[in-house]
Short mmCIF file of C-alpha atoms in Angstrom, two decimals:
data_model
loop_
_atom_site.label_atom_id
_atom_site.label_comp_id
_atom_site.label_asym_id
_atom_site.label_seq_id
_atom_site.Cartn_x
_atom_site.Cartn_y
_atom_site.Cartn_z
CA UNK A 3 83.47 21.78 4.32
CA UNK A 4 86.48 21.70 1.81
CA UNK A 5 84.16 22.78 -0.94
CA UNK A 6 82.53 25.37 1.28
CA UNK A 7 86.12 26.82 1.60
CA UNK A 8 86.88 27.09 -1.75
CA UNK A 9 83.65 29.55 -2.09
CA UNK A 10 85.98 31.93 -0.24
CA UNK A 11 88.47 31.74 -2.90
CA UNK A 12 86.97 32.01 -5.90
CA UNK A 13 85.45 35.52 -5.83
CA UNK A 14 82.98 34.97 -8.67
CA UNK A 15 80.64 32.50 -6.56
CA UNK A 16 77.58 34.54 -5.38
CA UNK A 17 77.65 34.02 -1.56
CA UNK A 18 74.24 35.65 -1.47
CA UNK A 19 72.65 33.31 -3.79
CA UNK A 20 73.56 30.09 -2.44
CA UNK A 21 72.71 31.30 1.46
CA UNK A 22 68.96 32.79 -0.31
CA UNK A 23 69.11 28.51 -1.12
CA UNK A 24 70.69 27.53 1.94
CA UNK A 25 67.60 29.28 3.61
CA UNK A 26 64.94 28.20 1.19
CA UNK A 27 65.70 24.68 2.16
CA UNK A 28 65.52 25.43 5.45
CA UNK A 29 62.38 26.68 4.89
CA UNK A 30 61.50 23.53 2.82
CA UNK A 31 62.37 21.08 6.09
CA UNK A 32 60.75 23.32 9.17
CA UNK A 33 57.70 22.99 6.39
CA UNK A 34 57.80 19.35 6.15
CA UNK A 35 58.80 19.32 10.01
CA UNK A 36 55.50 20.93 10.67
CA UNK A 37 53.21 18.75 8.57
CA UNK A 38 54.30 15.93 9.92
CA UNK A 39 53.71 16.96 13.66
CA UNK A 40 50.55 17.87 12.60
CA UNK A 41 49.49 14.27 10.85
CA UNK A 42 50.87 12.93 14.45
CA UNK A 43 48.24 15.43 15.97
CA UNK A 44 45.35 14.36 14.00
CA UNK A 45 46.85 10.51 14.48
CA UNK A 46 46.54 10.47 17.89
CA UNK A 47 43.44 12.94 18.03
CA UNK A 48 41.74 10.49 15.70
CA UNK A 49 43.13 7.27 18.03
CA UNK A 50 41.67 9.35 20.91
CA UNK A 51 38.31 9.41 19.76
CA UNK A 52 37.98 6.27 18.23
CA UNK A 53 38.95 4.43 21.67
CA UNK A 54 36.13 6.86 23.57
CA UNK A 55 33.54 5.71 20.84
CA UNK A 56 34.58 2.12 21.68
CA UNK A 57 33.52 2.81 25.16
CA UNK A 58 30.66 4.78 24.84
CA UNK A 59 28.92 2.64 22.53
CA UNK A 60 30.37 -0.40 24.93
CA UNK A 61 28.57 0.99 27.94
CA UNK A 62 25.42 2.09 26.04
CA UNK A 63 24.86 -1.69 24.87
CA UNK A 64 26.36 -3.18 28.32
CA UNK A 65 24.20 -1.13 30.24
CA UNK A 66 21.02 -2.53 27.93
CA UNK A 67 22.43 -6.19 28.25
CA UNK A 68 22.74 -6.21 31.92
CA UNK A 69 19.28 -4.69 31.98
CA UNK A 70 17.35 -7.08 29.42
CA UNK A 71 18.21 -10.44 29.30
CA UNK A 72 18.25 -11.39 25.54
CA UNK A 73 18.55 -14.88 22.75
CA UNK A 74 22.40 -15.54 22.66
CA UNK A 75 22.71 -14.80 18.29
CA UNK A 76 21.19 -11.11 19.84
CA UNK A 77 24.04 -10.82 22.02
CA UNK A 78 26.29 -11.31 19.00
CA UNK A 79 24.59 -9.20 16.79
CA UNK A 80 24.76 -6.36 19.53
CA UNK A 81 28.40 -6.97 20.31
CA UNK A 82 29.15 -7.23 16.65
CA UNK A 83 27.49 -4.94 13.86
CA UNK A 84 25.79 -3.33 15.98
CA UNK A 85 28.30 -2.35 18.34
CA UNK A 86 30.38 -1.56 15.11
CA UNK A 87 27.72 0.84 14.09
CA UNK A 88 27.79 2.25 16.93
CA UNK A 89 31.60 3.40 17.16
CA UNK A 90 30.97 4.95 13.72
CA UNK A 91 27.72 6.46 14.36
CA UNK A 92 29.62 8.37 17.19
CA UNK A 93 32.73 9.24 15.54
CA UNK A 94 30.32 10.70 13.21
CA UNK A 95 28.28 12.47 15.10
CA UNK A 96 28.99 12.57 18.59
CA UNK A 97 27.50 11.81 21.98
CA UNK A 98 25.02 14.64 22.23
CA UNK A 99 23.77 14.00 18.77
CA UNK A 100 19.78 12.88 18.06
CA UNK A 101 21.17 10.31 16.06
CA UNK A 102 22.96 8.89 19.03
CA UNK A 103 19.58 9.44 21.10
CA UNK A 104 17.99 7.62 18.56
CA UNK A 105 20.92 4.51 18.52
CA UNK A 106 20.29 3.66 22.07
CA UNK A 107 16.58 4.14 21.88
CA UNK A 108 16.38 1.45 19.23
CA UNK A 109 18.83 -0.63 21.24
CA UNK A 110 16.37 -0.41 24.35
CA UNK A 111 12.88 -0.89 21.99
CA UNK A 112 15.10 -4.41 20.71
CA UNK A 113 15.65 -5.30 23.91
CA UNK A 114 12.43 -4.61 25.15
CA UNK A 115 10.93 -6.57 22.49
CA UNK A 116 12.57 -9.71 23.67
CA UNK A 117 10.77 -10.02 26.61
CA UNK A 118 8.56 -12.29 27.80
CA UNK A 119 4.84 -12.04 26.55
CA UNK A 120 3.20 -14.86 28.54
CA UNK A 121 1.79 -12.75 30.86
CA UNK A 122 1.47 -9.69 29.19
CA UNK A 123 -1.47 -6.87 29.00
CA UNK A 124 -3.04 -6.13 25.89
CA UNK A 125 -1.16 -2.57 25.78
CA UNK A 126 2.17 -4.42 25.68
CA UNK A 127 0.80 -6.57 23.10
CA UNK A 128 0.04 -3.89 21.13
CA UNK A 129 3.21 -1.97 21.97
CA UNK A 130 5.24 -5.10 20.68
CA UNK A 131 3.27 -5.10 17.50
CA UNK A 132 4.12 -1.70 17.28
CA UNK A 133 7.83 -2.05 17.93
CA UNK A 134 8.08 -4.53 15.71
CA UNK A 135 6.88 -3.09 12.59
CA UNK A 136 8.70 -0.15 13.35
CA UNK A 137 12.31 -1.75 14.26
CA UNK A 138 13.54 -3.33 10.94
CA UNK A 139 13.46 0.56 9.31
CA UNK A 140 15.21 1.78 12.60
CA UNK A 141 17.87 -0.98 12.96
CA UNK A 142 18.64 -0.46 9.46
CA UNK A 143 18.77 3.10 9.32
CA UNK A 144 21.41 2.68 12.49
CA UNK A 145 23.60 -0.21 10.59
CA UNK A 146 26.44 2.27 9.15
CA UNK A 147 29.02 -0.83 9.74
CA UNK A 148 26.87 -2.59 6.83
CA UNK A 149 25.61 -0.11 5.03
CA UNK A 150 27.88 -1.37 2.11
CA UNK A 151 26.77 -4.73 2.31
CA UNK A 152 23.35 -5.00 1.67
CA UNK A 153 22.92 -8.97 2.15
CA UNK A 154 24.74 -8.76 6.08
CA UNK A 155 21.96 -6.33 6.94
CA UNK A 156 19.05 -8.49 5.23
CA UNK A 157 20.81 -11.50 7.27
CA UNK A 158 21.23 -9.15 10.58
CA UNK A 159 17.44 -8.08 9.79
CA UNK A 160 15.92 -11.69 9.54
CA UNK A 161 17.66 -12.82 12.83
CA UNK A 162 15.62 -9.98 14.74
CA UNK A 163 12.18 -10.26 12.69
CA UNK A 164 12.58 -14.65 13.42
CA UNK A 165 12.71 -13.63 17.23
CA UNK A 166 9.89 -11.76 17.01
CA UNK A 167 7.67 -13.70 14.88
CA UNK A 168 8.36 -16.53 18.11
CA UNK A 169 7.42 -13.74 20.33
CA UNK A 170 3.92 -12.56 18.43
CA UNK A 171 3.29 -16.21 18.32
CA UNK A 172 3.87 -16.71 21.62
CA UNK A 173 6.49 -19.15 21.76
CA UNK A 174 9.34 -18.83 24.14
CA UNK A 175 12.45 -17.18 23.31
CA UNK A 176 15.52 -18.52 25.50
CA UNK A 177 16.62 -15.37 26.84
CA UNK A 178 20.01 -15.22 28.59
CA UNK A 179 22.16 -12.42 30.13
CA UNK A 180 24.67 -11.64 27.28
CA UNK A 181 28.19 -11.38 28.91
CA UNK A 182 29.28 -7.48 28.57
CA UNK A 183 31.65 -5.83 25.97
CA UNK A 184 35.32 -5.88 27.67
#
């Protein structure tokens, strides 16, 4: 304040020029003000859609679970890196996307492929051959949460292809209902 006074008496101090930087650092703040309501935007946009992916992709795979009873290191896979994948797969692309369409498919063809053969026609037979041929490429296509880590998926990938070489050699496969994704 006192040095703001003695602008007014010295006449050779250029008023003009320090309210032209008075305002360009007002300028300078509302700026700065702005950008950072905006990153709070696109925080809690971003925190927004992340929790809805963790619920869609819960109830896609807790839907599956309480439909198809499955082995219990299944269940963990599902409700781990493959839940995971999920998330990212609809961050990425969204709940109306094929490639979500195509997630839960493969979810439901796993699942599917679980089940008991004992009794089974020779169309499901061949429909589990099928499946099984087909699911490795699928599930891996589908692991984004892995993607970088190319031994997890082989390790993810050999859990699923031991359960089904018990099911195409018709042994048993203890198949439990998998607790749901809180």
């Amino acid at each position: 304040v006192d040095q703001s006074r003695a602008w007014f008496d010295n006449h050779s101090i250029d008023l003009q020029g320090i309210c032209a930087e008075f305002s360009a650092a007002a300028e300078r703040d509302q700026a700065r003000a702005q950008r950072m309501i905006q990153r709070v935007i696109e925080t809690e946009a971003g925190k927004l859609k992340t929790a809805a992916a963790k619920q869609v992709g819960a109830q896609m795979i807790n839907a599956l679970l309480e439909k198809y009873p499955a082995p219990e290191e299944i269940g963990e896979f599902l409700k781990g890196p493959w839940y995971t994948s999920a998330q990212l797969l609809l961050l990425k692309f969204g709940t109306d996307s094929a490639h979500w369409q195509k997630m839960s498919t493969t979810t439901e063809t796993l699942l599917d492929s679980l089940q008991s053969m004992e009794d089974a026609q020779e169309a499901r037979r061949q429909y589990i051959f099928e499946a099984v041929t087909q699911l490795p490429k699928e599930m891996r296509r589908w692991l984004l949460s892995l993607h970088h880590d190319t031994e997890a998926v082989n390790e993810a990938m050999e859990l699923v292809e031991r359960a089904h070489l018990r099911i195409l050699r018709r042994q048993p496969l203890e198949l439990i209902h998998i607790a749901p994704i809180e």
